[in-house]
Amino acid sequence: LGLSGPPGAGKSSFIECFGKMLTERGHKVSVLAVDPSSSTSGGSLLGDKTRMTELSRDMNAYIRPSPTRGTLGGVTRTTNEAILLCEGGGYNVVLVETVGVGQSEFAVADMVDMFILLLPPAGGDELQGIKRGIIEMADLVAINKADGDLIVPARRIQAEYVSAMKLLRKRSKVWRPKV
């Protein structure tokens, strides 16, 4: 599964909870977390793993943070090979967390079985949903952080994205993206 979304959408937190649920059900989970590299120093914080503390201690999980090193598209130059290595190593679920910063961070969509776009409830209006780019590539749009005071805005943004998705050309004859 490939996961993307804007900063603050809760990608790492989602992966932590989802990954724990999967390992509790007997799955072996690999997480390939991609962090941006500095254009000045070339360095990267590789901080996504720090938001997955429980999952990082799980014996049935493997988390590998990697820097983009200037590669565009939200993944690294070797993400596809890393996915294959994880599958070959016995991990039956591979989650790829992209850099997730904009409309063009969807190279992972061609590497995975399902591409999920995570959005916060305050993620914009319906016009944001019909922009070409990342929204066209999503197999699933998940509105995250939809609890407490954010339930009403989450339902509103869900309805707006459902409406917007109807305007986009379908990529598959058998699957209609869900929101």
PDB file of C-alpha atoms in Angstrom:
ATOM      1  CA  LEU A   1       0.000   0.000   0.000  1.00  0.00           C
ATOM      2  CA  GLY A   2       1.257   3.470  -0.838  1.00  0.00           C
ATOM      3  CA  LEU A   3       0.224   6.317   1.447  1.00  0.00           C
ATOM      4  CA  SER A   4       0.524  10.002   0.740  1.00  0.00           C
ATOM      5  CA  GLY A   5      -1.006  13.230   1.944  1.00  0.00           C
ATOM      6  CA  PRO A   6      -0.143  16.737   3.010  1.00  0.00           C
ATOM      7  CA  PRO A   7       2.059  17.395   6.043  1.00  0.00           C
ATOM      8  CA  GLY A   8       0.022  16.973   9.217  1.00  0.00           C
ATOM      9  CA  ALA A   9      -2.508  14.577   7.661  1.00  0.00           C
ATOM     10  CA  GLY A  10      -1.381  11.890  10.105  1.00  0.00           C
ATOM     11  CA  LYS A  11       0.379   9.487   7.746  1.00  0.00           C
ATOM     12  CA  SER A  12       2.826   8.139  10.339  1.00  0.00           C
ATOM     13  CA  SER A  13       0.184   7.964  13.070  1.00  0.00           C
ATOM     14  CA  PHE A  14      -2.152   6.111  10.706  1.00  0.00           C
ATOM     15  CA  ILE A  15       0.604   3.654   9.784  1.00  0.00           C
ATOM     16  CA  GLU A  16       1.405   3.078  13.482  1.00  0.00           C
ATOM     17  CA  CYS A  17      -2.218   2.142  14.291  1.00  0.00           C
ATOM     18  CA  PHE A  18      -2.878   0.234  11.068  1.00  0.00           C
ATOM     19  CA  GLY A  19       0.443  -1.605  11.292  1.00  0.00           C
ATOM     20  CA  LYS A  20      -0.218  -2.690  14.890  1.00  0.00           C
ATOM     21  CA  MET A  21      -3.678  -3.932  13.895  1.00  0.00           C
ATOM     22  CA  LEU A  22      -2.136  -5.971  11.078  1.00  0.00           C
ATOM     23  CA  THR A  23       0.612  -7.518  13.237  1.00  0.00           C
ATOM     24  CA  GLU A  24      -1.953  -8.423  15.905  1.00  0.00           C
ATOM     25  CA  ARG A  25      -3.786 -10.339  13.169  1.00  0.00           C
ATOM     26  CA  GLY A  26      -0.660 -12.309  12.299  1.00  0.00           C
ATOM     27  CA  HIS A  27       0.707 -10.285   9.395  1.00  0.00           C
ATOM     28  CA  LYS A  28       4.353  -9.342   8.918  1.00  0.00           C
ATOM     29  CA  VAL A  29       4.438  -5.630   8.133  1.00  0.00           C
ATOM     30  CA  SER A  30       7.201  -3.634   6.482  1.00  0.00           C
ATOM     31  CA  VAL A  31       7.113   0.165   6.448  1.00  0.00           C
ATOM     32  CA  LEU A  32       9.218   2.121   3.973  1.00  0.00           C
ATOM     33  CA  ALA A  33       9.041   5.741   5.145  1.00  0.00           C
ATOM     34  CA  VAL A  34      10.419   8.348   2.757  1.00  0.00           C
ATOM     35  CA  ASP A  35      11.618  11.674   4.167  1.00  0.00           C
ATOM     36  CA  PRO A  36      12.669  14.753   2.200  1.00  0.00           C
ATOM     37  CA  SER A  37      16.344  15.596   1.894  1.00  0.00           C
ATOM     38  CA  SER A  38      17.650  19.107   2.376  1.00  0.00           C
ATOM     39  CA  SER A  39      18.571  20.822  -0.871  1.00  0.00           C
ATOM     40  CA  THR A  40      21.241  22.715   1.084  1.00  0.00           C
ATOM     41  CA  SER A  41      22.970  20.025   3.153  1.00  0.00           C
ATOM     42  CA  GLY A  42      21.651  16.874   1.490  1.00  0.00           C
ATOM     43  CA  GLY A  43      20.756  15.529   4.938  1.00  0.00           C
ATOM     44  CA  SER A  44      17.430  14.167   6.118  1.00  0.00           C
ATOM     45  CA  LEU A  45      15.829  13.918   9.566  1.00  0.00           C
ATOM     46  CA  LEU A  46      14.361  10.426   8.976  1.00  0.00           C
ATOM     47  CA  GLY A  47      11.905  11.292  11.734  1.00  0.00           C
ATOM     48  CA  ASP A  48       8.852   9.304  10.639  1.00  0.00           C
ATOM     49  CA  LYS A  49      10.063   6.246  12.531  1.00  0.00           C
ATOM     50  CA  THR A  50       9.984   8.229  15.779  1.00  0.00           C
ATOM     51  CA  ARG A  51       6.203   8.574  15.398  1.00  0.00           C
ATOM     52  CA  MET A  52       5.848   4.780  15.180  1.00  0.00           C
ATOM     53  CA  THR A  53       7.370   3.797  18.522  1.00  0.00           C
ATOM     54  CA  GLU A  54       5.075   0.848  19.272  1.00  0.00           C
ATOM     55  CA  LEU A  55       5.291  -0.548  15.766  1.00  0.00           C
ATOM     56  CA  SER A  56       9.087  -0.165  15.747  1.00  0.00           C
ATOM     57  CA  ARG A  57       9.280  -2.483  18.791  1.00  0.00           C
ATOM     58  CA  ASP A  58       6.980  -5.097  17.232  1.00  0.00           C
ATOM     59  CA  MET A  59       8.886  -8.251  16.203  1.00  0.00           C
ATOM     60  CA  ASN A  60       6.556  -8.689  13.199  1.00  0.00           C
ATOM     61  CA  ALA A  61       7.268  -5.215  11.851  1.00  0.00           C
ATOM     62  CA  TYR A  62      10.189  -3.618  10.063  1.00  0.00           C
ATOM     63  CA  ILE A  63      10.481   0.141   9.552  1.00  0.00           C
ATOM     64  CA  ARG A  64      13.015   1.591   7.131  1.00  0.00           C
ATOM     65  CA  PRO A  65      13.235   5.382   6.839  1.00  0.00           C
ATOM     66  CA  SER A  66      14.986   6.584   3.665  1.00  0.00           C
ATOM     67  CA  PRO A  67      15.918  10.033   2.332  1.00  0.00           C
ATOM     68  CA  THR A  68      14.772  11.155  -1.116  1.00  0.00           C
ATOM     69  CA  ARG A  69      18.257  12.432  -1.983  1.00  0.00           C
ATOM     70  CA  GLY A  70      16.704  14.784  -4.521  1.00  0.00           C
ATOM     71  CA  THR A  71      14.439  12.227  -6.197  1.00  0.00           C
ATOM     72  CA  LEU A  72      11.063  13.725  -7.126  1.00  0.00           C
ATOM     73  CA  GLY A  73       7.701  11.971  -6.916  1.00  0.00           C
ATOM     74  CA  GLY A  74       7.590  11.334  -3.154  1.00  0.00           C
ATOM     75  CA  VAL A  75       9.736   8.185  -3.112  1.00  0.00           C
ATOM     76  CA  THR A  76      13.409   7.272  -3.400  1.00  0.00           C
ATOM     77  CA  ARG A  77      15.250   6.046  -6.474  1.00  0.00           C
ATOM     78  CA  THR A  78      15.243   2.518  -4.996  1.00  0.00           C
ATOM     79  CA  THR A  79      11.773   2.302  -3.412  1.00  0.00           C
ATOM     80  CA  ASN A  80      10.534  -0.256  -5.930  1.00  0.00           C
ATOM     81  CA  GLU A  81      13.523  -2.531  -5.250  1.00  0.00           C
ATOM     82  CA  ALA A  82      13.035  -2.089  -1.481  1.00  0.00           C
ATOM     83  CA  ILE A  83       9.416  -3.233  -1.842  1.00  0.00           C
ATOM     84  CA  LEU A  84      10.563  -6.380  -3.646  1.00  0.00           C
ATOM     85  CA  LEU A  85      13.202  -7.090  -0.973  1.00  0.00           C
ATOM     86  CA  CYS A  86      10.607  -6.746   1.800  1.00  0.00           C
ATOM     87  CA  GLU A  87       8.247  -9.116  -0.013  1.00  0.00           C
ATOM     88  CA  GLY A  88      11.119 -11.566  -0.560  1.00  0.00           C
ATOM     89  CA  GLY A  89      11.967 -11.273   3.150  1.00  0.00           C
ATOM     90  CA  GLY A  90       8.554 -12.609   4.104  1.00  0.00           C
ATOM     91  CA  TYR A  91       6.678  -9.380   4.790  1.00  0.00           C
ATOM     92  CA  ASN A  92       3.178  -9.910   3.430  1.00  0.00           C
ATOM     93  CA  VAL A  93       2.130  -6.256   3.883  1.00  0.00           C
ATOM     94  CA  VAL A  94       4.384  -3.437   2.699  1.00  0.00           C
ATOM     95  CA  LEU A  95       3.371   0.128   3.524  1.00  0.00           C
ATOM     96  CA  VAL A  96       5.161   2.935   1.683  1.00  0.00           C
ATOM     97  CA  GLU A  97       4.824   6.377   3.246  1.00  0.00           C
ATOM     98  CA  THR A  98       5.722   9.036   0.695  1.00  0.00           C
ATOM     99  CA  VAL A  99       7.114  12.477   1.352  1.00  0.00           C
ATOM    100  CA  GLY A 100       3.570  13.617   0.637  1.00  0.00           C
ATOM    101  CA  VAL A 101       3.946  17.307   0.017  1.00  0.00           C
ATOM    102  CA  GLY A 102       1.972  18.127  -3.104  1.00  0.00           C
ATOM    103  CA  GLN A 103       0.013  17.361  -6.230  1.00  0.00           C
ATOM    104  CA  SER A 104       2.875  15.496  -7.925  1.00  0.00           C
ATOM    105  CA  GLU A 105       3.977  13.131  -5.153  1.00  0.00           C
ATOM    106  CA  PHE A 106       2.399   9.985  -6.568  1.00  0.00           C
ATOM    107  CA  ALA A 107       5.189   7.964  -8.220  1.00  0.00           C
ATOM    108  CA  VAL A 108       4.416   5.251  -5.649  1.00  0.00           C
ATOM    109  CA  ALA A 109       1.019   4.649  -7.290  1.00  0.00           C
ATOM    110  CA  ASP A 110       2.723   2.603 -10.014  1.00  0.00           C
ATOM    111  CA  MET A 111       4.644   0.510  -7.445  1.00  0.00           C
ATOM    112  CA  VAL A 112       1.813  -0.649  -5.189  1.00  0.00           C
ATOM    113  CA  ASP A 113      -1.472  -2.529  -5.338  1.00  0.00           C
ATOM    114  CA  MET A 114      -3.382   0.338  -3.715  1.00  0.00           C
ATOM    115  CA  PHE A 115      -2.582   4.041  -3.439  1.00  0.00           C
ATOM    116  CA  ILE A 116      -4.198   5.798  -0.483  1.00  0.00           C
ATOM    117  CA  LEU A 117      -4.415   9.559  -0.125  1.00  0.00           C
ATOM    118  CA  LEU A 118      -4.818  10.667   3.507  1.00  0.00           C
ATOM    119  CA  LEU A 119      -6.397  14.066   4.061  1.00  0.00           C
ATOM    120  CA  PRO A 120      -7.157  16.033   7.218  1.00  0.00           C
ATOM    121  CA  PRO A 121     -10.740  17.316   7.680  1.00  0.00           C
ATOM    122  CA  ALA A 122      -9.634  20.874   6.965  1.00  0.00           C
ATOM    123  CA  GLY A 123      -8.030  19.860   3.681  1.00  0.00           C
ATOM    124  CA  GLY A 124      -9.683  22.375   1.386  1.00  0.00           C
ATOM    125  CA  ASP A 125     -12.854  22.534  -0.624  1.00  0.00           C
ATOM    126  CA  GLU A 126     -14.152  20.507  -3.539  1.00  0.00           C
ATOM    127  CA  LEU A 127     -11.936  22.438  -5.958  1.00  0.00           C
ATOM    128  CA  GLN A 128      -8.904  20.954  -4.225  1.00  0.00           C
ATOM    129  CA  GLY A 129     -10.331  17.527  -5.026  1.00  0.00           C
ATOM    130  CA  ILE A 130     -10.631  18.072  -8.749  1.00  0.00           C
ATOM    131  CA  LYS A 131      -7.085  19.326  -9.279  1.00  0.00           C
ATOM    132  CA  ARG A 132      -5.261  17.037 -11.624  1.00  0.00           C
ATOM    133  CA  GLY A 133      -2.378  15.089 -10.189  1.00  0.00           C
ATOM    134  CA  ILE A 134      -2.399  13.156  -6.982  1.00  0.00           C
ATOM    135  CA  ILE A 135      -6.189  12.945  -6.601  1.00  0.00           C
ATOM    136  CA  GLU A 136      -6.477  11.257 -10.010  1.00  0.00           C
ATOM    137  CA  MET A 137      -4.064   8.537  -8.897  1.00  0.00           C
ATOM    138  CA  ALA A 138      -5.754   7.700  -5.577  1.00  0.00           C
ATOM    139  CA  ASP A 139      -7.501   4.342  -5.238  1.00  0.00           C
ATOM    140  CA  LEU A 140      -8.792   5.402  -1.834  1.00  0.00           C
ATOM    141  CA  VAL A 141      -9.134   8.810  -0.203  1.00  0.00           C
ATOM    142  CA  ALA A 142      -9.222   8.552   3.582  1.00  0.00           C
ATOM    143  CA  ILE A 143     -10.256  11.511   5.697  1.00  0.00           C
ATOM    144  CA  ASN A 144      -8.089  11.164   8.796  1.00  0.00           C
ATOM    145  CA  LYS A 145      -8.456  12.791  12.240  1.00  0.00           C
ATOM    146  CA  ALA A 146     -12.247  12.493  11.911  1.00  0.00           C
ATOM    147  CA  ASP A 147     -13.151  12.543  15.590  1.00  0.00           C
ATOM    148  CA  GLY A 148     -14.314  14.969  18.273  1.00  0.00           C
ATOM    149  CA  ASP A 149     -14.969  18.458  16.911  1.00  0.00           C
ATOM    150  CA  LEU A 150     -13.670  17.385  13.496  1.00  0.00           C
ATOM    151  CA  ILE A 151     -16.472  14.894  12.749  1.00  0.00           C
ATOM    152  CA  VAL A 152     -18.676  17.469  10.994  1.00  0.00           C
ATOM    153  CA  PRO A 153     -15.855  18.987   8.872  1.00  0.00           C
ATOM    154  CA  ALA A 154     -14.671  15.450   8.039  1.00  0.00           C
ATOM    155  CA  ARG A 155     -18.088  14.427   6.774  1.00  0.00           C
ATOM    156  CA  ARG A 156     -18.344  17.647   4.751  1.00  0.00           C
ATOM    157  CA  ILE A 157     -14.934  17.137   3.115  1.00  0.00           C
ATOM    158  CA  GLN A 158     -15.834  13.496   2.448  1.00  0.00           C
ATOM    159  CA  ALA A 159     -18.991  14.547   0.603  1.00  0.00           C
ATOM    160  CA  GLU A 160     -17.038  17.148  -1.382  1.00  0.00           C
ATOM    161  CA  TYR A 161     -14.415  14.600  -2.445  1.00  0.00           C
ATOM    162  CA  VAL A 162     -17.066  12.016  -3.377  1.00  0.00           C
ATOM    163  CA  SER A 163     -18.608  14.665  -5.619  1.00  0.00           C
ATOM    164  CA  ALA A 164     -15.255  15.734  -7.058  1.00  0.00           C
ATOM    165  CA  MET A 165     -14.170  12.147  -7.788  1.00  0.00           C
ATOM    166  CA  LYS A 166     -17.180  11.730 -10.078  1.00  0.00           C
ATOM    167  CA  LEU A 167     -15.694  14.370 -12.391  1.00  0.00           C
ATOM    168  CA  LEU A 168     -12.416  12.539 -12.885  1.00  0.00           C
ATOM    169  CA  ARG A 169     -11.732  10.006 -15.614  1.00  0.00           C
ATOM    170  CA  LYS A 170     -11.633   6.450 -14.306  1.00  0.00           C
ATOM    171  CA  ARG A 171      -8.271   4.635 -14.349  1.00  0.00           C
ATOM    172  CA  SER A 172      -9.811   1.175 -14.020  1.00  0.00           C
ATOM    173  CA  LYS A 173     -12.823  -0.616 -15.418  1.00  0.00           C
ATOM    174  CA  VAL A 174     -13.317  -2.644 -12.233  1.00  0.00           C
ATOM    175  CA  TRP A 175     -12.438  -0.265  -9.378  1.00  0.00           C
ATOM    176  CA  ARG A 176     -14.019   3.068  -8.544  1.00  0.00           C
ATOM    177  CA  PRO A 177     -11.987   5.047  -6.003  1.00  0.00           C
ATOM    178  CA  LYS A 178     -13.657   5.307  -2.604  1.00  0.00           C
ATOM    179  CA  VAL A 179     -13.702   8.211  -0.168  1.00  0.00           C
TER     180      VAL A 179
END
